[in-house]
mmCIF file of C-alpha atoms in Angstrom:
data_model
loop_
_atom_site.group_PDB
_atom_site.id
_atom_site.type_symbol
_atom_site.label_atom_id
_atom_site.label_comp_id
_atom_site.label_asym_id
_atom_site.label_seq_id
_atom_site.Cartn_x
_atom_site.Cartn_y
_atom_site.Cartn_z
ATOM 1 C CA MET A 1 -36.596 66.042 -193.957
ATOM 2 C CA GLY A 2 -36.378 64.077 -190.694
ATOM 3 C CA TYR A 3 -34.958 60.674 -190.027
ATOM 4 C CA SER A 4 -37.028 57.518 -189.703
ATOM 5 C CA ARG A 5 -36.286 55.052 -186.901
ATOM 6 C CA LYS A 6 -34.638 52.806 -189.516
ATOM 7 C CA ASP A 7 -32.185 55.440 -190.818
ATOM 8 C CA LYS A 8 -28.583 55.059 -189.688
ATOM 9 C CA ARG A 9 -27.008 57.992 -187.888
ATOM 10 C CA GLY A 10 -24.719 58.791 -185.009
ATOM 11 C CA CYS A 11 -25.559 59.011 -181.346
ATOM 12 C CA ASP A 12 -24.032 59.471 -177.941
ATOM 13 C CA ILE A 13 -24.687 56.594 -175.566
ATOM 14 C CA PHE A 14 -25.034 57.606 -171.923
ATOM 15 C CA LEU A 15 -24.860 55.199 -169.013
ATOM 16 C CA TYR A 16 -27.047 56.443 -166.172
ATOM 17 C CA ARG A 17 -27.431 55.074 -162.684
ATOM 18 C CA ARG A 18 -29.525 55.940 -159.644
ATOM 19 C CA HIS A 19 -29.760 54.677 -156.076
ATOM 20 C CA ILE A 20 -32.395 52.084 -155.299
ATOM 21 C CA GLY A 21 -34.193 53.008 -152.103
ATOM 22 C CA GLY A 22 -31.910 53.247 -149.093
ATOM 23 C CA LEU A 23 -29.671 50.420 -150.255
ATOM 24 C CA VAL A 24 -26.125 50.674 -151.503
ATOM 25 C CA ALA A 25 -27.373 49.484 -154.875
ATOM 26 C CA TRP A 26 -27.780 51.131 -158.254
ATOM 27 C CA HIS A 27 -30.321 50.851 -161.046
ATOM 28 C CA TRP A 28 -28.795 51.324 -164.506
ATOM 29 C CA ALA A 29 -30.184 52.598 -167.805
ATOM 30 C CA LEU A 30 -28.751 53.455 -171.221
ATOM 31 C CA ALA A 31 -29.874 56.557 -173.101
ATOM 32 C CA PHE A 32 -29.162 56.958 -176.819
ATOM 33 C CA TRP A 33 -29.064 60.665 -177.754
ATOM 34 C CA TRP A 34 -29.357 60.739 -181.543
ATOM 35 C CA ASP A 35 -27.713 63.404 -183.682
ATOM 36 C CA ASP A 36 -31.177 64.659 -184.655
ATOM 37 C CA ASP A 37 -31.933 65.385 -180.950
ATOM 38 C CA TYR A 38 -34.207 62.414 -180.325
ATOM 39 C CA ILE A 39 -33.612 60.313 -177.225
ATOM 40 C CA ASP A 40 -34.303 56.644 -176.509
ATOM 41 C CA THR A 41 -33.839 55.180 -173.021
ATOM 42 C CA TYR A 42 -33.537 51.446 -172.350
ATOM 43 C CA GLU A 43 -33.729 49.690 -168.978
ATOM 44 C CA GLY A 44 -33.840 46.102 -167.829
ATOM 45 C CA ASP A 45 -36.377 45.890 -164.993
ATOM 46 C CA LYS A 46 -37.630 43.130 -162.749
ATOM 47 C CA GLU A 47 -41.247 42.307 -163.546
ATOM 48 C CA GLY A 48 -42.573 39.426 -161.502
ATOM 49 C CA SER A 49 -39.713 36.941 -161.598
ATOM 50 C CA TYR A 50 -38.387 37.980 -165.030
ATOM 51 C CA LEU A 51 -36.067 40.632 -166.434
ATOM 52 C CA ARG A 52 -38.110 42.733 -168.863
ATOM 53 C CA LEU A 53 -37.194 45.489 -171.304
ATOM 54 C CA ASN A 54 -38.522 48.992 -170.744
ATOM 55 C CA TRP A 55 -37.982 51.424 -173.594
ATOM 56 C CA TYR A 56 -38.936 55.111 -173.695
ATOM 57 C CA GLU A 57 -38.583 57.779 -176.390
ATOM 58 C CA VAL A 58 -37.490 60.314 -173.771
ATOM 59 C CA GLU A 59 -34.511 60.881 -171.496
ATOM 60 C CA PRO A 60 -34.426 59.047 -168.145
ATOM 61 C CA ASP A 61 -37.282 60.050 -165.818
ATOM 62 C CA SER A 62 -36.293 63.224 -163.969
ATOM 63 C CA ASP A 63 -38.371 62.133 -160.946
ATOM 64 C CA TYR A 64 -35.395 59.949 -160.058
ATOM 65 C CA ASP A 65 -31.939 61.208 -159.189
ATOM 66 C CA TRP A 66 -30.086 59.823 -162.230
ATOM 67 C CA LYS A 67 -26.315 60.314 -162.390
ATOM 68 C CA GLU A 68 -24.415 60.168 -165.665
ATOM 69 C CA TRP A 69 -21.656 57.595 -165.300
ATOM 70 C CA GLY A 70 -20.302 57.294 -168.803
ATOM 71 C CA ARG A 71 -20.627 58.731 -172.305
ATOM 72 C CA TYR A 72 -19.707 56.932 -175.523
ATOM 73 C CA ARG A 73 -20.021 57.569 -179.256
ATOM 74 C CA CYS A 74 -21.598 55.336 -181.900
ATOM 75 C CA ASN A 75 -21.419 56.683 -185.458
ATOM 76 C CA ASP A 76 -23.349 54.113 -187.447
ATOM 77 C CA CYS A 77 -26.544 52.722 -185.941
ATOM 78 C CA SER A 78 -30.270 53.361 -185.955
ATOM 79 C CA PRO A 79 -32.976 53.519 -183.295
ATOM 80 C CA ALA A 80 -34.666 50.501 -184.896
ATOM 81 C CA LYS A 81 -31.443 48.474 -184.658
ATOM 82 C CA VAL A 82 -30.913 49.412 -181.007
ATOM 83 C CA THR A 83 -34.494 48.436 -180.126
ATOM 84 C CA ARG A 84 -34.238 45.164 -182.059
ATOM 85 C CA THR A 85 -30.897 44.391 -180.381
ATOM 86 C CA ALA A 86 -32.238 45.199 -176.890
ATOM 87 C CA LYS A 87 -35.270 42.957 -177.420
ATOM 88 C CA GLY A 88 -33.003 40.147 -178.619
ATOM 89 C CA LEU A 89 -30.574 40.090 -175.704
ATOM 90 C CA PRO A 90 -30.597 36.666 -173.993
ATOM 91 C CA CYS A 91 -31.143 38.257 -170.573
ATOM 92 C CA ILE A 92 -34.504 39.780 -171.584
ATOM 93 C CA ASP A 93 -37.568 37.695 -170.684
ATOM 94 C CA SER A 94 -35.381 35.269 -168.756
ATOM 95 C CA PRO A 95 -35.588 34.659 -165.002
ATOM 96 C CA TYR A 96 -34.431 37.664 -162.991
ATOM 97 C CA ASN A 97 -31.507 37.061 -160.651
ATOM 98 C CA VAL A 98 -30.184 39.805 -158.382
ATOM 99 C CA TYR A 99 -26.626 38.513 -158.811
ATOM 100 C CA CYS A 100 -26.310 37.615 -162.485
ATOM 101 C CA ASN A 101 -29.345 38.706 -164.545
ATOM 102 C CA ASN A 102 -30.327 42.227 -163.600
ATOM 103 C CA CYS A 103 -30.420 45.811 -164.908
ATOM 104 C CA GLN A 104 -26.635 46.065 -164.777
ATOM 105 C CA ASP A 105 -26.140 42.936 -166.876
ATOM 106 C CA PHE A 106 -28.668 44.276 -169.377
ATOM 107 C CA ALA A 107 -26.977 47.697 -169.649
ATOM 108 C CA LYS A 108 -23.491 46.201 -170.025
ATOM 109 C CA SER A 109 -24.695 43.715 -172.673
ATOM 110 C CA LEU A 110 -26.499 46.356 -174.731
ATOM 111 C CA ALA A 111 -23.602 48.818 -174.503
ATOM 112 C CA ARG A 112 -21.141 46.177 -175.719
ATOM 113 C CA LYS A 113 -23.330 45.465 -178.766
ATOM 114 C CA PHE A 114 -22.719 49.057 -179.886
ATOM 115 C CA GLY A 115 -18.982 49.174 -179.475
ATOM 116 C CA VAL A 116 -18.621 50.213 -175.854
ATOM 117 C CA THR A 117 -15.557 48.212 -174.890
ATOM 118 C CA SER A 118 -14.254 50.270 -171.999
ATOM 119 C CA LEU A 119 -16.728 51.046 -169.238
ATOM 120 C CA PRO A 120 -16.003 53.512 -166.396
ATOM 121 C CA PRO A 121 -13.406 52.421 -163.810
ATOM 122 C CA GLY A 122 -14.886 50.076 -161.234
ATOM 123 C CA ILE A 123 -17.999 49.264 -163.235
ATOM 124 C CA ASN A 124 -17.097 45.589 -163.631
ATOM 125 C CA LYS A 125 -16.524 45.151 -159.920
ATOM 126 C CA VAL A 126 -19.537 46.841 -158.420
ATOM 127 C CA VAL A 127 -19.827 45.960 -154.762
ATOM 128 C CA ARG A 128 -23.390 45.955 -153.492
ATOM 129 C CA THR A 129 -24.688 45.523 -150.013
ATOM 130 C CA THR A 130 -27.946 43.642 -150.203
ATOM 131 C CA LEU A 131 -29.504 44.258 -146.821
ATOM 132 C CA THR A 132 -32.805 42.582 -147.633
ATOM 133 C CA LEU A 133 -30.990 39.267 -148.150
ATOM 134 C CA GLY A 134 -28.564 39.867 -145.305
ATOM 135 C CA LEU A 135 -25.570 39.483 -147.605
ATOM 136 C CA ASP A 136 -22.719 41.968 -147.686
ATOM 137 C CA ASN A 137 -20.271 42.834 -150.443
ATOM 138 C CA ILE A 138 -21.666 40.793 -153.307
ATOM 139 C CA LEU A 139 -19.497 41.110 -156.423
ATOM 140 C CA LEU A 140 -21.599 41.394 -159.561
ATOM 141 C CA ASP A 141 -18.693 40.854 -161.926
ATOM 142 C CA HIS A 142 -18.840 37.594 -163.816
#
Protein backbone atom coordinates (compact mmCIF):
# COMPACT_ATOMS: atom_id res chain seq x y z
CA MET A 1 0.00 0.00 0.00
CA GLY A 2 1.38 3.42 -0.97
CA TYR A 3 1.52 6.60 1.01
CA SER A 4 -0.92 9.47 0.62
CA ARG A 5 0.37 13.05 0.49
CA LYS A 6 -0.88 13.47 4.08
CA ASP A 7 1.06 10.49 5.52
CA LYS A 8 4.14 11.35 7.56
CA ARG A 9 7.43 9.84 6.45
CA GLY A 10 11.08 10.69 6.06
CA CYS A 11 12.77 12.52 3.24
CA ASP A 12 16.06 13.96 2.15
CA ILE A 13 15.96 17.68 1.45
CA PHE A 14 18.27 18.83 -1.33
CA LEU A 15 19.25 22.43 -1.94
CA TYR A 16 19.87 22.99 -5.65
CA ARG A 17 21.19 26.05 -7.41
CA ARG A 18 21.85 27.03 -11.01
CA HIS A 19 23.36 30.04 -12.75
CA ILE A 20 21.00 32.70 -14.03
CA GLY A 21 21.99 33.71 -17.54
CA GLY A 22 25.50 35.10 -17.78
CA LEU A 23 25.33 36.78 -14.39
CA VAL A 24 27.19 35.81 -11.26
CA ALA A 25 23.84 34.99 -9.69
CA TRP A 26 22.13 31.78 -8.66
CA HIS A 27 18.55 30.55 -8.72
CA TRP A 28 17.73 28.23 -5.81
CA ALA A 29 15.24 25.39 -5.37
CA LEU A 30 14.52 22.78 -2.71
CA ALA A 31 13.75 19.18 -3.64
CA PHE A 32 12.17 16.79 -1.13
CA TRP A 33 13.06 13.18 -1.99
CA TRP A 34 10.60 11.05 -0.02
CA ASP A 35 11.47 7.62 1.33
CA ASP A 36 8.91 6.11 -1.05
CA ASP A 37 10.87 7.54 -4.04
CA TYR A 38 8.53 10.43 -4.82
CA ILE A 39 10.03 13.86 -5.37
CA ASP A 40 8.60 17.34 -4.81
CA THR A 41 10.48 20.46 -5.94
CA TYR A 42 9.71 23.95 -4.62
CA GLU A 43 10.94 27.27 -6.03
CA GLY A 44 10.22 30.90 -5.34
CA ASP A 45 10.05 32.68 -8.71
CA LYS A 46 9.48 36.25 -9.80
CA GLU A 47 6.14 36.59 -11.56
CA GLY A 48 5.36 40.14 -12.54
CA SER A 49 6.40 42.11 -9.47
CA TYR A 50 5.66 39.33 -6.94
CA LEU A 51 7.45 36.29 -5.54
CA ARG A 52 5.32 33.25 -6.41
CA LEU A 53 5.53 29.59 -5.44
CA ASN A 54 6.23 27.00 -8.10
CA TRP A 55 5.81 23.39 -7.03
CA TYR A 56 6.45 20.27 -9.12
CA GLU A 57 6.07 16.55 -8.36
CA VAL A 58 9.36 15.84 -10.13
CA GLU A 59 13.05 16.54 -9.58
CA PRO A 60 14.44 19.90 -10.75
CA ASP A 61 14.19 20.39 -14.52
CA SER A 62 17.18 18.72 -16.18
CA ASP A 63 17.12 21.33 -18.97
CA TYR A 64 18.94 23.58 -16.52
CA ASP A 65 22.38 22.92 -15.09
CA TRP A 66 21.35 22.38 -11.45
CA LYS A 67 24.10 21.80 -8.89
CA GLU A 68 23.43 20.09 -5.57
CA TRP A 69 24.64 22.38 -2.81
CA GLY A 70 23.38 20.69 0.32
CA ARG A 71 21.58 17.58 1.56
CA TYR A 72 19.63 17.31 4.81
CA ARG A 73 17.40 14.74 6.51
CA CYS A 74 13.87 15.21 7.83
CA ASN A 75 12.36 12.13 9.50
CA ASP A 76 8.84 13.24 10.32
CA CYS A 77 6.97 15.30 7.74
CA SER A 78 4.56 14.85 4.87
CA PRO A 79 4.30 16.23 1.34
CA ALA A 80 1.02 17.92 2.29
CA LYS A 81 2.69 19.67 5.23
CA VAL A 82 5.61 20.87 3.10
CA THR A 83 3.24 22.25 0.45
CA ARG A 84 1.04 23.93 3.06
CA THR A 85 4.13 25.41 4.75
CA ALA A 86 5.57 26.67 1.44
CA LYS A 87 2.28 28.33 0.51
CA GLY A 88 2.11 29.98 3.93
CA LEU A 89 5.56 31.56 3.97
CA PRO A 90 5.30 35.37 4.32
CA CYS A 91 7.56 35.91 1.30
CA ILE A 92 5.14 34.16 -1.09
CA ASP A 93 2.74 36.47 -2.95
CA SER A 94 4.54 39.50 -1.56
CA PRO A 95 6.42 42.07 -3.65
CA TYR A 96 9.57 40.62 -5.21
CA ASN A 97 12.82 42.34 -4.27
CA VAL A 98 16.14 41.25 -5.76
CA TYR A 99 17.92 42.02 -2.48
CA CYS A 100 15.60 40.76 0.25
CA ASN A 101 12.62 38.79 -1.13
CA ASN A 102 13.80 36.38 -3.78
CA CYS A 103 14.29 32.66 -4.52
CA GLN A 104 17.14 32.43 -2.02
CA ASP A 105 15.06 33.90 0.81
CA PHE A 106 12.27 31.47 -0.05
CA ALA A 107 14.58 28.42 -0.07
CA LYS A 108 16.26 29.38 3.21
CA SER A 109 12.89 30.05 4.90
CA LEU A 110 11.36 26.75 3.77
CA ALA A 111 14.47 24.75 4.70
CA ARG A 112 14.49 26.24 8.21
CA LYS A 113 10.85 25.22 8.73
CA PHE A 114 11.95 21.59 8.37
CA GLY A 115 14.88 21.63 10.73
CA VAL A 116 17.70 22.73 8.45
CA THR A 117 19.70 24.86 10.85
CA SER A 118 23.12 24.69 9.26
CA LEU A 119 23.32 25.60 5.59
CA PRO A 120 26.46 25.07 3.46
CA PRO A 121 29.44 27.34 4.22
CA GLY A 122 29.07 30.74 2.61
CA ILE A 123 25.36 30.40 1.90
CA ASN A 124 24.40 33.24 4.24
CA LYS A 125 26.87 35.62 2.65
CA VAL A 126 26.27 35.09 -1.03
CA VAL A 127 27.93 37.83 -3.02
CA ARG A 128 26.17 38.61 -6.28
CA THR A 129 27.18 40.90 -9.05
CA THR A 130 24.06 42.45 -10.49
CA LEU A 131 25.22 43.81 -13.81
CA THR A 132 21.77 44.85 -15.00
CA LEU A 133 21.51 47.30 -12.09
CA GLY A 134 25.16 48.30 -12.28
CA LEU A 135 25.76 47.30 -8.67
CA ASP A 136 28.65 45.11 -7.60
CA ASN A 137 29.05 42.82 -4.61
CA ILE A 138 25.58 43.00 -3.10
CA LEU A 139 25.36 40.98 0.12
CA LEU A 140 22.09 39.08 0.36
CA ASP A 141 22.53 38.17 4.01
CA HIS A 142 20.08 39.88 6.31
